[in-house]
PDB file of C-alpha atoms in Angstrom:
ATOM      1  CA  PRO A   1      28.582  21.457 -27.071  1.00 48.00           C
ATOM      2  CA  ARG A   2      31.287  19.061 -26.238  1.00 47.00           C
ATOM      3  CA  ALA A   3      31.287  15.469 -25.226  1.00 48.00           C
ATOM      4  CA  VAL A   4      32.365  14.837 -21.610  1.00 44.00           C
ATOM      5  CA  PRO A   5      33.189  11.148 -20.483  1.00 45.00           C
ATOM      6  CA  VAL A   6      31.022  10.193 -17.514  1.00 42.00           C
ATOM      7  CA  SER A   7      31.196   7.053 -15.418  1.00 41.00           C
ATOM      8  CA  TRP A   8      28.096   5.178 -14.290  1.00 39.00           C
ATOM      9  CA  SER A   9      28.891   6.235 -10.641  1.00 42.00           C
ATOM     10  CA  THR A  10      28.166   9.834 -11.687  1.00 42.00           C
ATOM     11  CA  TYR A  11      24.664   8.868 -12.499  1.00 42.00           C
ATOM     12  CA  ALA A  12      24.071   6.823  -9.485  1.00 42.00           C
ATOM     13  CA  ARG A  13      25.179   9.344  -6.963  1.00 45.00           C
ATOM     14  CA  PRO A  14      22.535  10.761  -4.410  1.00 47.00           C
ATOM     15  CA  THR A  15      20.356  13.767  -5.257  1.00 50.00           C
ATOM     16  CA  ALA A  16      22.099  17.053  -5.191  1.00 51.00           C
ATOM     17  CA  SER A  17      21.495  19.580  -2.357  1.00 53.00           C
ATOM     18  CA  ALA A  18      20.356  23.087  -2.975  1.00 51.00           C
ATOM     19  CA  GLY A  19      23.083  24.921  -4.847  1.00 59.00           C
ATOM     20  CA  GLU A  20      25.020  21.695  -5.770  1.00 72.00           C
ATOM     21  CA  THR A  21      25.122  20.764  -9.440  1.00 76.00           C
ATOM     22  CA  ASN A  22      24.010  17.205 -10.426  1.00 74.00           C
ATOM     23  CA  LEU A  23      24.274  15.493 -13.738  1.00 75.00           C
ATOM     24  CA  LEU A  24      21.245  13.831 -15.364  1.00 76.00           C
ATOM     25  CA  VAL A  25      21.452  10.733 -17.520  1.00 76.00           C
ATOM     26  CA  ASN A  26      20.833  12.842 -20.629  1.00 81.00           C
ATOM     27  CA  GLY A  27      24.031  14.808 -19.898  1.00 81.00           C
ATOM     28  CA  ARG A  28      22.399  17.989 -18.762  1.00 83.00           C
ATOM     29  CA  LEU A  29      23.311  19.663 -15.477  1.00 83.00           C
ATOM     30  CA  ILE A  30      20.716  20.831 -12.947  1.00 80.00           C
ATOM     31  CA  ARG A  31      21.086  22.834  -9.737  1.00 77.00           C
ATOM     32  CA  PRO A  32      18.224  22.409  -7.294  1.00 74.00           C
ATOM     33  CA  ALA A  33      16.674  25.779  -6.102  1.00 75.00           C
ATOM     34  CA  ALA A  34      15.646  24.371  -2.826  1.00 73.00           C
ATOM     35  CA  PRO A  35      16.504  21.515  -0.436  1.00 74.00           C
ATOM     36  CA  ALA A  36      16.022  18.096  -1.977  1.00 77.00           C
ATOM     37  CA  VAL A  37      14.715  14.909  -0.113  1.00 83.00           C
ATOM     38  CA  ARG A  38      16.550  11.705  -0.852  1.00 80.00           C
ATOM     39  CA  LEU A  39      13.949   9.148  -2.115  1.00 81.00           C
ATOM     40  CA  GLY A  40      14.275   5.624  -3.578  1.00 76.00           C
ATOM     41  CA  THR A  41      14.099   4.584  -7.208  1.00 73.00           C
ATOM     42  CA  PHE A  42      11.462   5.794  -9.750  1.00 77.00           C
ATOM     43  CA  PRO A  43       9.128   7.970  -7.665  1.00 81.00           C
ATOM     44  CA  THR A  44       5.961   8.439  -9.759  1.00 82.00           C
ATOM     45  CA  ARG A  45       3.372  10.265  -7.697  1.00 88.00           C
ATOM     46  CA  ILE A  46       3.225  12.658  -4.844  1.00 92.00           C
ATOM     47  CA  ALA A  47       0.108  12.993  -2.772  1.00 94.00           C
ATOM     48  CA  VAL A  48       0.007  15.968  -0.391  1.00 95.00           C
ATOM     49  CA  HIS A  49      -1.949  15.426   2.809  1.00 97.00           C
ATOM     50  CA  PRO A  50      -5.001  17.788   2.927  1.00 96.00           C
ATOM     51  CA  GLY A  51      -3.444  19.442   6.074  1.00 95.00           C
ATOM     52  CA  GLY A  52      -0.461  20.377   3.988  1.00 95.00           C
ATOM     53  CA  LEU A  53       2.139  19.082   6.477  1.00 96.00           C
ATOM     54  CA  PHE A  54       3.017  15.716   4.857  1.00 97.00           C
ATOM     55  CA  ALA A  55       3.530  14.296   1.368  1.00 95.00           C
ATOM     56  CA  VAL A  56       3.507  10.709   0.379  1.00 94.00           C
ATOM     57  CA  VAL A  57       5.655   9.544  -2.528  1.00 92.00           C
ATOM     58  CA  ASN A  58       5.161   6.250  -4.275  1.00 87.00           C
ATOM     59  CA  GLU A  59       8.200   4.412  -5.678  1.00 81.00           C
ATOM     60  CA  ASN A  60       7.879   1.962  -8.517  1.00 75.00           C
ATOM     61  CA  GLY A  61      11.459   1.414  -9.081  1.00 65.00           C
ATOM     62  CA  PHE A  62      14.112  -1.300  -8.977  1.00 55.00           C
ATOM     63  CA  GLY A  63      15.606  -2.503  -5.775  1.00 51.00           C
ATOM     64  CA  THR A  64      15.701  -5.380  -3.510  1.00 50.00           C
ATOM     65  CA  ILE A  65      12.464  -7.506  -3.717  1.00 49.00           C
ATOM     66  CA  LYS A  66      12.722 -10.349  -6.128  1.00 52.00           C
ATOM     67  CA  ASP A  67       9.813 -10.376  -8.651  1.00 51.00           C
ATOM     68  CA  PRO A  68       9.887 -13.718 -10.447  1.00 53.00           C
ATOM     69  CA  ALA A  69       6.967 -12.798 -12.677  1.00 56.00           C
ATOM     70  CA  ASN A  70       8.860 -10.004 -14.352  1.00 52.00           C
ATOM     71  CA  HIS A  71      12.362 -11.520 -13.875  1.00 46.00           C
ATOM     72  CA  ARG A  72      13.598  -8.375 -12.134  1.00 47.00           C
ATOM     73  CA  ASP A  73      14.308  -6.954  -8.670  1.00 48.00           C
ATOM     74  CA  LYS A  74      12.007  -4.254  -7.452  1.00 55.00           C
ATOM     75  CA  GLU A  75      11.405  -2.114  -4.360  1.00 62.00           C
ATOM     76  CA  GLU A  76       7.847  -0.736  -4.360  1.00 74.00           C
ATOM     77  CA  ARG A  77       7.068   1.310  -1.279  1.00 81.00           C
ATOM     78  CA  MET A  78       5.698   4.706  -0.078  1.00 87.00           C
ATOM     79  CA  ARG A  79       7.759   7.263   1.770  1.00 91.00           C
ATOM     80  CA  ILE A  80       6.146   9.867   3.955  1.00 94.00           C
ATOM     81  CA  VAL A  81       7.829  13.114   3.942  1.00 94.00           C
ATOM     82  CA  ASP A  82       7.430  15.767   6.699  1.00 95.00           C
ATOM     83  CA  LEU A  83       7.168  18.971   4.652  1.00 93.00           C
ATOM     84  CA  ARG A  84       8.284  21.167   7.572  1.00 93.00           C
ATOM     85  CA  THR A  85      11.635  19.372   8.035  1.00 92.00           C
ATOM     86  CA  MET A  86      11.947  17.788   4.563  1.00 90.00           C
ATOM     87  CA  GLN A  87      12.710  14.456   6.224  1.00 92.00           C
ATOM     88  CA  VAL A  88      11.407  10.986   5.510  1.00 93.00           C
ATOM     89  CA  VAL A  89       9.487   9.958   8.508  1.00 94.00           C
ATOM     90  CA  GLN A  90       8.385   6.513   7.404  1.00 94.00           C
ATOM     91  CA  GLU A  91       8.931   4.017   4.641  1.00 89.00           C
ATOM     92  CA  VAL A  92       6.119   1.778   3.988  1.00 86.00           C
ATOM     93  CA  PRO A  93       6.482  -1.415   1.826  1.00 78.00           C
ATOM     94  CA  MET A  94       3.353  -2.168  -0.179  1.00 72.00           C
ATOM     95  CA  GLN A  95       0.969  -4.633   1.283  1.00 63.00           C
ATOM     96  CA  ARG A  96       1.460  -6.725  -1.870  1.00 61.00           C
ATOM     97  CA  ARG A  97       4.409  -6.540  -4.112  1.00 60.00           C
ATOM     98  CA  SER A  98       3.043  -4.021  -6.561  1.00 64.00           C
ATOM     99  CA  MET A  99       2.107  -0.399  -6.760  1.00 65.00           C
ATOM    100  CA  HIS A 100       1.348   1.843  -9.711  1.00 70.00           C
ATOM    101  CA  LEU A 101       0.594   5.546 -10.182  1.00 78.00           C
ATOM    102  CA  GLY A 102      -2.493   5.803  -8.208  1.00 87.00           C
ATOM    103  CA  LEU A 103      -2.144   7.545  -4.657  1.00 91.00           C
ATOM    104  CA  ARG A 104      -4.989   9.585  -3.205  1.00 93.00           C
ATOM    105  CA  PHE A 105      -6.036  10.913   0.174  1.00 96.00           C
ATOM    106  CA  ASP A 106      -9.641  11.214   1.145  1.00 96.00           C
ATOM    107  CA  ALA A 107     -10.817  14.652   1.891  1.00 95.00           C
ATOM    108  CA  ALA A 108     -10.322  14.436   5.570  1.00 96.00           C
ATOM    109  CA  GLY A 109      -6.777  12.932   5.235  1.00 96.00           C
ATOM    110  CA  ALA A 110      -7.750  10.056   7.395  1.00 97.00           C
ATOM    111  CA  PHE A 111      -7.160   7.361   4.664  1.00 97.00           C
ATOM    112  CA  LEU A 112      -4.705   7.008   1.800  1.00 95.00           C
ATOM    113  CA  TYR A 113      -5.588   4.867  -1.282  1.00 95.00           C
ATOM    114  CA  ALA A 114      -3.029   3.261  -3.512  1.00 91.00           C
ATOM    115  CA  ALA A 115      -3.420   1.361  -6.903  1.00 90.00           C
ATOM    116  CA  GLY A 116      -1.885  -2.004  -6.806  1.00 84.00           C
ATOM    117  CA  GLY A 117      -0.904  -2.377 -10.423  1.00 80.00           C
ATOM    118  CA  TYR A 118      -0.436  -5.887 -11.664  1.00 76.00           C
ATOM    119  CA  ASP A 119      -1.500  -7.358  -8.274  1.00 81.00           C
ATOM    120  CA  ARG A 120      -4.976  -6.000  -9.330  1.00 87.00           C
ATOM    121  CA  THR A 121      -5.780  -4.307  -5.997  1.00 88.00           C
ATOM    122  CA  ILE A 122      -6.739  -1.119  -4.352  1.00 92.00           C
ATOM    123  CA  GLN A 123      -5.102  -0.735  -0.927  1.00 91.00           C
ATOM    124  CA  ARG A 124      -6.266   1.610   1.869  1.00 94.00           C
ATOM    125  CA  TYR A 125      -4.054   2.864   4.685  1.00 94.00           C
ATOM    126  CA  ARG A 126      -4.829   4.833   7.794  1.00 96.00           C
ATOM    127  CA  PHE A 127      -3.044   8.018   8.214  1.00 96.00           C
ATOM    128  CA  ASP A 128      -2.390   9.392  11.571  1.00 94.00           C
ATOM    129  CA  GLY A 129      -1.686  13.024  12.472  1.00 86.00           C
ATOM    130  CA  ASP A 130       2.121  12.354  12.901  1.00 91.00           C
ATOM    131  CA  GLY A 131       2.761  11.313   9.370  1.00 92.00           C
ATOM    132  CA  HIS A 132       2.509   7.524   9.705  1.00 94.00           C
ATOM    133  CA  VAL A 133       0.378   5.082   7.866  1.00 93.00           C
ATOM    134  CA  THR A 134      -0.828   1.606   8.874  1.00 93.00           C
ATOM    135  CA  PHE A 135      -2.432  -0.940   6.368  1.00 92.00           C
ATOM    136  CA  ASP A 136      -6.207  -0.886   6.718  1.00 94.00           C
ATOM    137  CA  ARG A 137      -7.939  -2.797   3.849  1.00 94.00           C
ATOM    138  CA  LEU A 138      -7.364  -4.463   0.569  1.00 92.00           C
ATOM    139  CA  TRP A 139      -9.767  -4.733  -2.434  1.00 94.00           C
ATOM    140  CA  GLU A 140      -9.044  -7.527  -4.998  1.00 91.00           C
ATOM    141  CA  LEU A 141     -10.085  -6.577  -8.497  1.00 89.00           C
ATOM    142  CA  HIS A 142      -9.498  -9.723 -10.425  1.00 85.00           C
ATOM    143  CA  ASP A 143     -10.112  -8.113 -13.900  1.00 87.00           C
ATOM    144  CA  CYS A 144      -8.278  -4.870 -13.526  1.00 88.00           C
ATOM    145  CA  TYR A 145      -4.583  -3.977 -13.659  1.00 86.00           C
ATOM    146  CA  THR A 146      -5.082  -0.824 -11.471  1.00 87.00           C
ATOM    147  CA  THR A 147      -2.987   2.162 -12.567  1.00 87.00           C
ATOM    148  CA  ASP A 148      -4.754   5.032 -10.808  1.00 90.00           C
ATOM    149  CA  VAL A 149      -7.479   5.604  -8.235  1.00 93.00           C
ATOM    150  CA  VAL A 150      -9.760   8.545  -7.521  1.00 93.00           C
ATOM    151  CA  LEU A 151     -12.540   8.903  -4.965  1.00 95.00           C
ATOM    152  CA  SER A 152     -16.192   9.931  -5.697  1.00 94.00           C
ATOM    153  CA  LEU A 153     -17.229  13.259  -4.040  1.00 94.00           C
ATOM    154  CA  ASP A 154     -19.092  11.325  -1.371  1.00 95.00           C
ATOM    155  CA  GLU A 155     -16.198   8.957  -0.897  1.00 96.00           C
ATOM    156  CA  THR A 156     -18.383   5.863  -1.101  1.00 96.00           C
ATOM    157  CA  GLN A 157     -16.732   4.766  -4.416  1.00 95.00           C
ATOM    158  CA  ALA A 158     -13.477   4.558  -5.991  1.00 94.00           C
ATOM    159  CA  PHE A 159     -12.791   4.852  -9.765  1.00 92.00           C
ATOM    160  CA  THR A 160      -9.828   3.028 -11.212  1.00 92.00           C
ATOM    161  CA  SER A 161      -8.181   2.815 -14.600  1.00 90.00           C
ATOM    162  CA  CYS A 162      -7.766  -0.699 -15.784  1.00 89.00           C
ATOM    163  CA  PHE A 163      -4.827  -0.226 -18.141  1.00 86.00           C
ATOM    164  CA  ILE A 164      -4.445  -3.735 -19.670  1.00 87.00           C
ATOM    165  CA  GLN A 165      -8.204  -4.350 -19.777  1.00 90.00           C
ATOM    166  CA  LYS A 166      -8.750  -0.915 -21.519  1.00 89.00           C
ATOM    167  CA  LYS A 167     -11.535   0.228 -19.241  1.00 90.00           C
ATOM    168  CA  VAL A 168     -12.468   2.443 -16.327  1.00 91.00           C
ATOM    169  CA  ALA A 169     -14.141   0.736 -13.332  1.00 92.00           C
ATOM    170  CA  ARG A 170     -16.153   1.857 -10.236  1.00 93.00           C
ATOM    171  CA  LEU A 171     -15.606   0.063  -6.963  1.00 95.00           C
ATOM    172  CA  ASP A 172     -18.160   0.277  -4.141  1.00 96.00           C
ATOM    173  CA  LEU A 173     -16.030   0.689  -1.053  1.00 96.00           C
ATOM    174  CA  ALA A 174     -18.647  -0.833   1.265  1.00 96.00           C
ATOM    175  CA  THR A 175     -19.474  -3.917  -0.773  1.00 95.00           C
ATOM    176  CA  GLY A 176     -16.383  -4.365  -2.837  1.00 93.00           C
ATOM    177  CA  ALA A 177     -18.507  -4.723  -5.968  1.00 94.00           C
ATOM    178  CA  MET A 178     -16.761  -3.541  -9.237  1.00 92.00           C
ATOM    179  CA  THR A 179     -18.734  -2.298 -12.169  1.00 91.00           C
ATOM    180  CA  ASP A 180     -17.192  -1.356 -15.590  1.00 90.00           C
ATOM    181  CA  ILE A 181     -18.217   2.054 -16.645  1.00 89.00           C
ATOM    182  CA  ALA A 182     -16.254   2.989 -19.666  1.00 89.00           C
ATOM    183  CA  THR A 183     -13.931   1.661 -22.215  1.00 89.00           C
ATOM    184  CA  ALA A 184     -10.753   3.544 -23.273  1.00 85.00           C
ATOM    185  CA  PRO A 185      -7.619   2.793 -25.082  1.00 86.00           C
ATOM    186  CA  GLU A 186      -5.077   1.978 -22.200  1.00 84.00           C
ATOM    187  CA  PRO A 187      -6.282   4.319 -19.590  1.00 83.00           C
ATOM    188  CA  TYR A 188      -3.558   5.452 -17.269  1.00 81.00           C
ATOM    189  CA  ALA A 189      -4.319   8.396 -15.047  1.00 86.00           C
ATOM    190  CA  LEU A 190      -7.776   9.556 -13.896  1.00 87.00           C
ATOM    191  CA  ALA A 191      -9.074  12.963 -12.785  1.00 86.00           C
ATOM    192  CA  LEU A 192     -12.576  13.487 -11.266  1.00 83.00           C
ATOM    193  CA  MET A 193     -14.664  16.313 -12.731  1.00 81.00           C
ATOM    194  CA  PRO A 194     -17.218  17.462 -10.231  1.00 74.00           C
TER     195      PRO A 194
END
């Protein structure tokens, strides 16, 4: 191995295209095997629509929205990607300032649910057949830093991990009532076992 001087601009360049080499911050080189889609900063979850034609990517990175609570700039949004063309068809700023790992479609693909992180919310968006979302509803969960969200099999309830509060909670989607159902040391991601 040998050391190679690299400027910051090398790290900040756009994602490489198929066949083009890109340098990672750890010094390793990668060459994508397929076309890449340019996204924003720090994408953390991809949810593929049940129809398989679109994917939604949440971004929890740094950007342009001033966040005085954490003394940093941030840009938290979703990007909808058409998987046939590999193009971003919509960028959606979060209804509030925050988003976390949780991003799930209902079984029919009509609604997309997002965990609101330190805003302590679960947000729901309507998803149309053309790959666009519009805000639909917000649930305020005052005692839950929401990091993930999954739906019950009958889709009448949402389960969320409350990271800071060290618990898992159930949200009744009709009434908005939240019930603590388990304690866990800093739960982060959830999976539903049928």
